[in-house]
Short mmCIF file of C-alpha atoms in Angstrom, two decimals:
data_model
loop_
_atom_site.label_atom_id
_atom_site.label_comp_id
_atom_site.label_asym_id
_atom_site.label_seq_id
_atom_site.Cartn_x
_atom_site.Cartn_y
_atom_site.Cartn_z
CA MET A 822 -21.70 93.61 -24.31
CA VAL A 823 -22.60 95.91 -27.22
CA ALA A 824 -20.75 99.22 -27.29
CA SER A 825 -22.73 102.44 -27.79
CA THR A 826 -21.00 102.94 -31.12
CA ASP A 827 -22.44 99.65 -32.37
CA TYR A 828 -26.05 100.86 -32.02
CA LEU A 829 -28.10 101.94 -35.02
CA VAL A 830 -29.10 105.52 -34.11
CA ILE A 831 -32.67 106.43 -35.14
CA ASP A 832 -33.71 110.04 -34.59
CA LEU A 833 -37.53 110.10 -34.33
CA ALA A 834 -37.57 113.84 -35.08
CA MET A 835 -35.96 113.36 -38.50
CA GLN A 836 -38.27 114.64 -41.24
CA THR A 837 -37.06 113.20 -44.54
CA ALA A 838 -38.28 110.80 -47.20
CA LYS A 839 -34.79 109.35 -47.53
CA VAL A 840 -34.53 105.57 -47.12
CA LYS A 841 -31.78 104.50 -44.74
CA PRO A 842 -30.02 101.16 -45.48
CA ILE A 843 -29.21 99.29 -42.26
CA GLY A 844 -27.30 96.34 -43.72
CA ASP A 845 -24.22 97.30 -41.69
CA TYR A 846 -26.17 96.59 -38.49
CA LEU A 847 -28.37 93.67 -39.52
CA PHE A 848 -27.17 90.71 -41.59
CA ALA A 849 -30.08 88.43 -42.47
CA ARG A 850 -30.46 85.15 -44.31
CA GLN A 851 -33.64 83.36 -45.29
CA GLY A 852 -34.72 81.15 -42.38
CA ASP A 853 -33.07 83.21 -39.60
CA ASN A 854 -34.94 83.65 -36.33
CA ARG A 855 -34.46 86.07 -33.40
CA ARG A 856 -31.89 88.07 -35.33
CA PRO A 857 -30.93 90.98 -32.99
CA LEU A 858 -30.64 94.63 -33.98
CA PRO A 859 -29.12 97.09 -31.47
CA VAL A 860 -31.09 100.36 -31.76
CA TRP A 861 -30.63 103.70 -30.03
CA PHE A 862 -33.77 105.85 -30.29
CA LYS A 863 -33.24 109.60 -30.04
CA GLN A 864 -35.28 112.73 -30.63
CA ASN A 865 -33.55 115.92 -31.76
CA ASP A 866 -30.26 114.14 -31.03
CA GLN A 867 -31.32 113.55 -27.39
CA PRO A 868 -31.89 110.02 -25.95
CA PHE A 869 -35.61 109.16 -26.11
CA PRO A 870 -37.02 107.51 -22.92
CA LEU A 871 -38.97 104.39 -23.90
CA THR A 872 -40.80 103.89 -20.61
CA ASP A 873 -44.41 102.73 -21.24
CA TYR A 874 -43.81 102.71 -25.01
CA LEU A 875 -44.42 99.70 -27.27
CA ILE A 876 -41.83 99.19 -30.03
CA VAL A 877 -43.33 97.81 -33.27
CA TRP A 878 -41.64 96.94 -36.59
CA GLU A 879 -43.82 97.31 -39.73
CA GLN A 880 -42.50 96.05 -43.07
CA THR A 881 -43.13 94.66 -46.54
CA ASN A 882 -40.86 91.96 -47.96
CA ALA A 883 -39.58 91.47 -51.51
CA GLN A 884 -42.96 89.99 -52.51
CA GLY A 885 -44.87 93.00 -51.13
CA THR A 886 -46.35 91.04 -48.21
CA PRO A 887 -47.00 93.27 -45.15
CA LEU A 888 -46.02 92.18 -41.64
CA THR A 889 -46.22 93.81 -38.20
CA VAL A 890 -44.25 92.42 -35.24
CA GLU A 891 -43.53 93.39 -31.68
CA GLY A 892 -39.91 92.42 -31.09
CA VAL A 893 -38.49 91.24 -27.77
CA THR A 894 -36.16 93.91 -26.39
CA THR A 895 -33.57 94.23 -23.66
CA ASP A 896 -32.33 97.44 -22.07
CA GLY A 897 -29.11 98.97 -23.26
CA ALA A 898 -26.52 100.90 -21.31
CA ALA A 899 -28.16 104.29 -21.96
CA VAL A 900 -31.64 105.83 -22.21
CA GLY A 901 -33.35 104.85 -25.46
CA GLN A 902 -31.12 101.85 -26.18
CA VAL A 903 -32.79 98.48 -26.89
CA MET A 904 -32.00 95.14 -28.51
CA PHE A 905 -34.79 94.37 -30.98
CA TYR A 906 -35.16 90.70 -32.01
CA TYR A 907 -36.75 89.84 -35.38
CA PRO A 908 -38.80 86.60 -35.75
CA SER A 909 -38.51 84.19 -38.68
CA GLN A 910 -41.40 85.75 -40.65
CA VAL A 911 -39.25 88.81 -41.32
CA PHE A 912 -36.75 86.61 -43.19
CA ALA A 913 -39.19 84.25 -44.93
CA VAL A 914 -38.53 85.65 -48.44
CA PRO A 915 -35.13 86.55 -49.92
CA GLY A 916 -34.67 90.06 -51.30
CA THR A 917 -35.11 93.62 -50.08
CA VAL A 918 -37.16 94.31 -46.94
CA THR A 919 -38.49 97.85 -46.45
CA GLY A 920 -39.85 98.86 -43.07
CA HIS A 921 -39.91 101.31 -40.21
CA PHE A 922 -40.25 101.41 -36.43
CA ALA A 923 -43.44 102.72 -34.78
CA ILE A 924 -43.16 103.81 -31.14
CA LYS A 925 -46.63 103.63 -29.57
CA ASN A 926 -48.08 104.80 -26.26
CA ASP A 927 -51.77 105.30 -25.39
CA GLY A 928 -52.88 106.21 -28.90
CA GLN A 929 -49.71 108.16 -29.72
CA VAL A 930 -47.61 106.87 -32.62
CA ILE A 931 -44.13 108.14 -33.59
CA SER A 932 -42.80 106.56 -36.80
CA SER A 933 -39.21 106.44 -37.96
CA ILE A 934 -38.00 107.01 -41.51
CA ASP A 935 -38.06 104.02 -43.89
CA MET A 936 -35.16 101.58 -43.63
CA THR A 937 -34.06 98.69 -45.84
CA PHE A 938 -31.93 95.57 -45.54
CA GLU A 939 -31.34 92.53 -47.70
CA VAL A 940 -32.37 88.96 -46.87
CA ALA A 941 -29.82 86.60 -48.43
CA LYS A 942 -31.16 83.48 -50.11
CA ASN A 943 -30.61 80.21 -48.26
CA ASN A 944 -30.01 77.49 -50.84
CA VAL A 945 -30.01 74.76 -48.18
CA LEU A 946 -33.28 75.30 -46.34
CA MET A 947 -36.48 74.57 -48.25
CA ASP A 948 -40.10 75.28 -47.32
CA ILE A 949 -39.29 77.79 -44.59
CA ASP A 950 -41.78 77.47 -41.72
CA THR A 951 -43.18 80.92 -40.97
CA MET A 952 -45.88 79.86 -38.53
CA PRO A 953 -44.18 79.47 -35.10
CA PHE A 954 -44.26 83.21 -34.36
CA LEU A 955 -47.57 84.97 -33.79
CA ASN A 956 -47.87 88.26 -31.98
CA ASP A 957 -50.79 88.87 -29.64
CA TRP A 958 -52.98 90.49 -32.32
CA GLU A 959 -52.44 87.61 -34.75
CA LYS A 960 -53.27 85.12 -31.99
CA PHE A 961 -56.48 87.05 -31.22
CA LYS A 962 -57.51 87.06 -34.90
CA ALA A 963 -56.74 83.34 -35.20
CA SER A 964 -58.87 82.53 -32.13
CA LEU A 965 -61.74 84.64 -33.52
CA GLN A 966 -61.50 82.85 -36.86
CA ALA A 967 -61.54 79.43 -35.19
CA GLU A 968 -64.62 80.27 -33.12
CA THR A 969 -66.35 81.88 -36.11
CA ASP A 970 -65.70 78.81 -38.27
CA GLN A 971 -67.12 76.56 -35.56
CA ILE A 972 -70.26 78.71 -35.22
CA LYS A 973 -70.73 78.79 -39.00
CA SER A 974 -70.48 75.00 -39.08
CA SER A 975 -73.08 74.69 -36.32
CA LEU A 976 -75.38 77.19 -38.02
CA THR A 977 -75.56 75.32 -41.34
CA GLY A 978 -78.20 72.84 -40.19
CA LEU A 979 -80.06 75.52 -38.22
CA GLN A 980 -80.26 77.81 -41.25
CA GLU A 981 -81.59 74.99 -43.42
CA GLN A 982 -84.20 74.14 -40.80
CA SER A 983 -85.14 77.82 -40.43
CA GLN A 984 -85.55 78.18 -44.20
CA ALA A 985 -87.74 75.09 -44.37
CA LEU A 986 -89.94 76.41 -41.54
CA SER A 987 -90.18 79.83 -43.19
CA ASN A 988 -91.16 78.25 -46.51
CA GLN A 989 -93.84 76.17 -44.82
CA ALA A 990 -95.12 79.20 -42.91
CA ALA A 991 -95.33 81.20 -46.14
CA ALA A 992 -97.28 78.39 -47.78
CA ASN A 993 -99.68 78.19 -44.83
CA LYS A 994 -100.11 81.96 -44.84
CA GLN A 995 -100.90 81.90 -48.56
CA LEU A 996 -103.54 79.21 -48.01
CA VAL A 997 -105.23 81.44 -45.44
CA GLU A 998 -105.13 84.47 -47.74
CA ASP A 999 -106.50 82.43 -50.65
CA ASN A 1000 -109.44 81.21 -48.53
CA ALA A 1001 -108.22 77.68 -49.04
CA VAL A 1002 -109.07 76.72 -45.46
CA ALA A 1003 -112.43 76.80 -43.64
CA LYS A 1004 -113.41 79.13 -40.84
CA LYS A 1005 -113.67 77.70 -37.35
CA THR A 1006 -117.49 77.99 -37.34
CA ASP A 1007 -117.74 76.32 -40.74
CA LEU A 1008 -115.48 73.53 -39.57
CA ALA A 1009 -117.52 73.07 -36.40
CA ASN A 1010 -120.77 72.88 -38.36
CA PHE A 1011 -119.18 70.46 -40.79
CA LEU A 1012 -118.07 68.15 -38.00
CA LYS A 1013 -121.59 68.06 -36.64
CA THR A 1014 -123.12 66.93 -39.89
CA SER A 1015 -122.82 63.95 -42.11
CA GLY A 1016 -122.67 63.60 -45.85
CA ASP A 1017 -121.00 65.78 -48.43
CA GLN A 1018 -120.75 69.46 -47.51
CA THR A 1019 -119.52 72.59 -49.31
CA LEU A 1020 -117.21 74.77 -47.16
CA SER A 1021 -116.95 78.52 -47.66
CA GLY A 1022 -115.20 81.44 -45.99
CA LYS A 1023 -111.79 81.20 -44.32
CA LEU A 1024 -110.29 79.85 -41.11
CA ILE A 1025 -108.29 82.48 -39.14
CA VAL A 1026 -105.25 80.99 -37.40
CA SER A 1027 -103.59 83.32 -34.89
CA ASP A 1028 -100.90 81.11 -33.31
CA LEU A 1029 -98.49 80.13 -36.09
CA GLY A 1030 -95.64 82.11 -34.55
CA LEU A 1031 -95.48 84.37 -37.62
CA THR A 1032 -93.90 87.81 -37.67
CA SER A 1033 -95.30 90.61 -39.82
CA ASP A 1034 -93.21 89.55 -42.82
CA GLY A 1035 -94.24 85.88 -42.60
CA SER A 1036 -90.95 84.58 -41.16
CA MET A 1037 -90.79 82.23 -38.20
CA ILE A 1038 -87.99 83.85 -36.25
CA PRO A 1039 -89.55 83.12 -32.80
CA LEU A 1040 -89.43 79.39 -33.63
CA VAL A 1041 -85.70 79.40 -34.37
CA ASN A 1042 -83.61 78.06 -31.50
CA ALA A 1043 -81.67 81.29 -30.84
CA LYS A 1044 -81.22 82.85 -27.42
CA PRO A 1045 -83.09 86.17 -27.07
CA THR A 1046 -81.10 89.17 -25.84
CA THR A 1047 -81.72 92.83 -25.10
CA ASN A 1048 -78.01 93.69 -24.71
CA VAL A 1049 -75.59 91.46 -26.64
CA TRP A 1050 -72.65 93.46 -25.21
CA ALA A 1051 -73.40 91.90 -21.83
CA GLU A 1052 -73.43 88.29 -23.07
CA LYS A 1053 -70.57 85.97 -22.06
CA GLN A 1054 -70.88 83.16 -24.61
CA SER A 1055 -70.40 82.94 -28.36
CA GLY A 1056 -73.51 82.11 -30.33
CA LEU A 1057 -76.50 83.33 -32.32
CA TYR A 1058 -78.83 85.72 -30.47
CA TYR A 1059 -82.30 87.01 -31.39
CA TYR A 1060 -83.22 90.66 -30.79
CA ASP A 1061 -86.38 92.77 -31.08
CA ALA A 1062 -85.71 96.52 -31.28
CA SER A 1063 -89.27 97.28 -30.19
CA MET A 1064 -88.64 95.82 -26.73
CA THR A 1065 -87.99 98.46 -24.06
CA GLY A 1066 -84.30 98.65 -23.13
CA THR A 1067 -82.98 96.73 -26.15
CA VAL A 1068 -79.51 97.97 -27.15
CA THR A 1069 -79.12 98.15 -30.95
CA PRO A 1070 -76.82 99.81 -33.53
CA PRO A 1071 -77.16 103.56 -34.21
CA TYR A 1072 -79.78 102.98 -36.92
CA LEU A 1073 -81.78 99.99 -38.11
CA GLN A 1074 -84.03 99.93 -41.15
CA ASP A 1075 -87.59 98.67 -40.68
CA ASN A 1076 -86.80 95.19 -42.01
CA ASN A 1077 -83.96 94.88 -39.48
CA LYS A 1078 -85.93 95.90 -36.36
CA THR A 1079 -85.95 92.19 -35.48
CA GLY A 1080 -83.27 89.65 -36.37
CA TYR A 1081 -80.11 87.91 -35.28
CA VAL A 1082 -76.75 88.94 -33.83
CA LEU A 1083 -73.73 86.68 -34.45
CA PHE A 1084 -71.63 87.07 -31.28
CA VAL A 1085 -68.04 85.75 -31.04
CA TYR A 1086 -66.76 86.00 -27.46
CA GLN A 1087 -63.17 85.54 -26.25
CA ASP A 1088 -63.25 87.41 -22.94
CA VAL A 1089 -64.77 90.57 -21.46
CA ASN A 1090 -62.17 92.71 -23.26
CA ASN A 1091 -62.22 90.96 -26.65
CA PHE A 1092 -65.33 90.13 -28.66
CA TYR A 1093 -67.02 90.71 -32.04
CA MET A 1094 -70.65 91.04 -33.12
CA ASN A 1095 -72.42 91.11 -36.51
CA TRP A 1096 -76.04 92.22 -36.80
CA LEU A 1097 -76.91 89.81 -39.60
CA GLY A 1098 -78.52 91.32 -42.67
CA SER A 1099 -78.23 94.95 -41.46
CA GLY A 1100 -74.57 95.48 -42.40
CA TRP A 1101 -73.65 96.62 -38.86
CA GLU A 1102 -70.51 95.27 -37.12
CA GLU A 1103 -68.87 96.15 -33.81
CA TYR A 1104 -65.86 94.82 -31.90
CA LYS A 1105 -63.95 95.29 -28.67
CA ARG A 1106 -60.22 94.58 -28.64
CA ASN A 1107 -57.96 94.75 -25.59
CA GLY A 1108 -60.70 96.57 -23.69
CA VAL A 1109 -61.20 99.26 -26.35
CA TYR A 1110 -64.35 99.45 -28.49
CA GLY A 1111 -63.78 99.91 -32.19
CA PRO A 1112 -65.92 102.23 -34.32
CA TRP A 1113 -69.34 101.16 -35.59
CA LEU A 1114 -68.97 99.70 -39.09
CA ASN A 1115 -71.75 99.37 -41.67
CA LYS A 1116 -70.68 97.48 -44.80
CA GLY A 1117 -74.13 97.52 -46.40
CA GLY A 1118 -74.89 101.23 -46.22
CA ILE A 1119 -77.89 102.97 -44.66
CA PRO A 1120 -80.32 105.53 -46.13
CA ILE A 1121 -79.72 109.10 -44.93
CA TYR A 1122 -82.35 110.87 -47.06
CA SER A 1123 -85.41 109.95 -49.09
CA GLY A 1124 -87.63 112.27 -51.05
CA SER A 1125 -87.29 115.02 -53.61
CA LEU A 1126 -85.74 118.45 -53.33
CA LYS A 1127 -84.92 121.55 -55.31
CA VAL A 1128 -82.33 124.29 -55.06
CA GLY A 1129 -82.71 126.17 -51.79
CA ASP A 1130 -84.39 123.31 -49.88
CA THR A 1131 -83.05 122.18 -46.52
CA ILE A 1132 -82.29 118.44 -46.32
CA GLN A 1133 -83.48 116.67 -43.16
CA LEU A 1134 -81.36 113.51 -42.73
CA ALA A 1135 -83.12 110.31 -41.72
CA CYS A 1136 -80.62 109.52 -38.97
#
């Protein structure tokens, strides 16, 4: 049993930039795993109740590599006392570790002052394995990456086929525009005659599956959707913003009013979507939607102005 005097006391109300060494409470050697640290959290020198709070350790090691872990804890003898266990990743690199505790609850975060301890070099163990421990967030990111890689692999052939179809459609469209094909009436008259004939005019073809920009999106084998948030399966989805009820990002430029959504689905509370070509991304993690992200930028004003004019934003 750990005595109260053996606990590292951390006052969450302390406001100082001073770094607190904790080597007297935590001895660490490269390769260690589940190294315990007895901690007593207080606030203004009063025990801090940890009910419904998540205790997170955030650090950088001697090589400057960041790491965030949620340690396994056990209750102590008093309010605010816990036993925090560090996984092997914390001790993967010898040298000075600098980190702090973050106490989180429903969007609230209380951070401690910075603390340091030394990781002693282990001259016996080589090639330390840092992979066995993954917190829930790392596992979620790994599963997303695996599904994304699989979808990308499946899309390679589809993209090549789509490009070939688009190229052929563009060539066919150019033939029509260049009057390189006969009109239907000319063709009918030609078929009814014999001998050499001179064809003139153009043949209008209305069922090539072309969009206004000459692409062949409707011919690509992608599932149409009007609300990708409601889908339950990872994949490539086709959308048309002109369709009544279609749910789209806050703003789409004209050339993105139709297109594809890459949807990576884990469960109803965890998924990711990328509106390809538009720059828009959205995700839902642990039941909470993240903010809309646009990595390509969108126009907010076009035109000319002078001093004293009022700017009307485009969106």
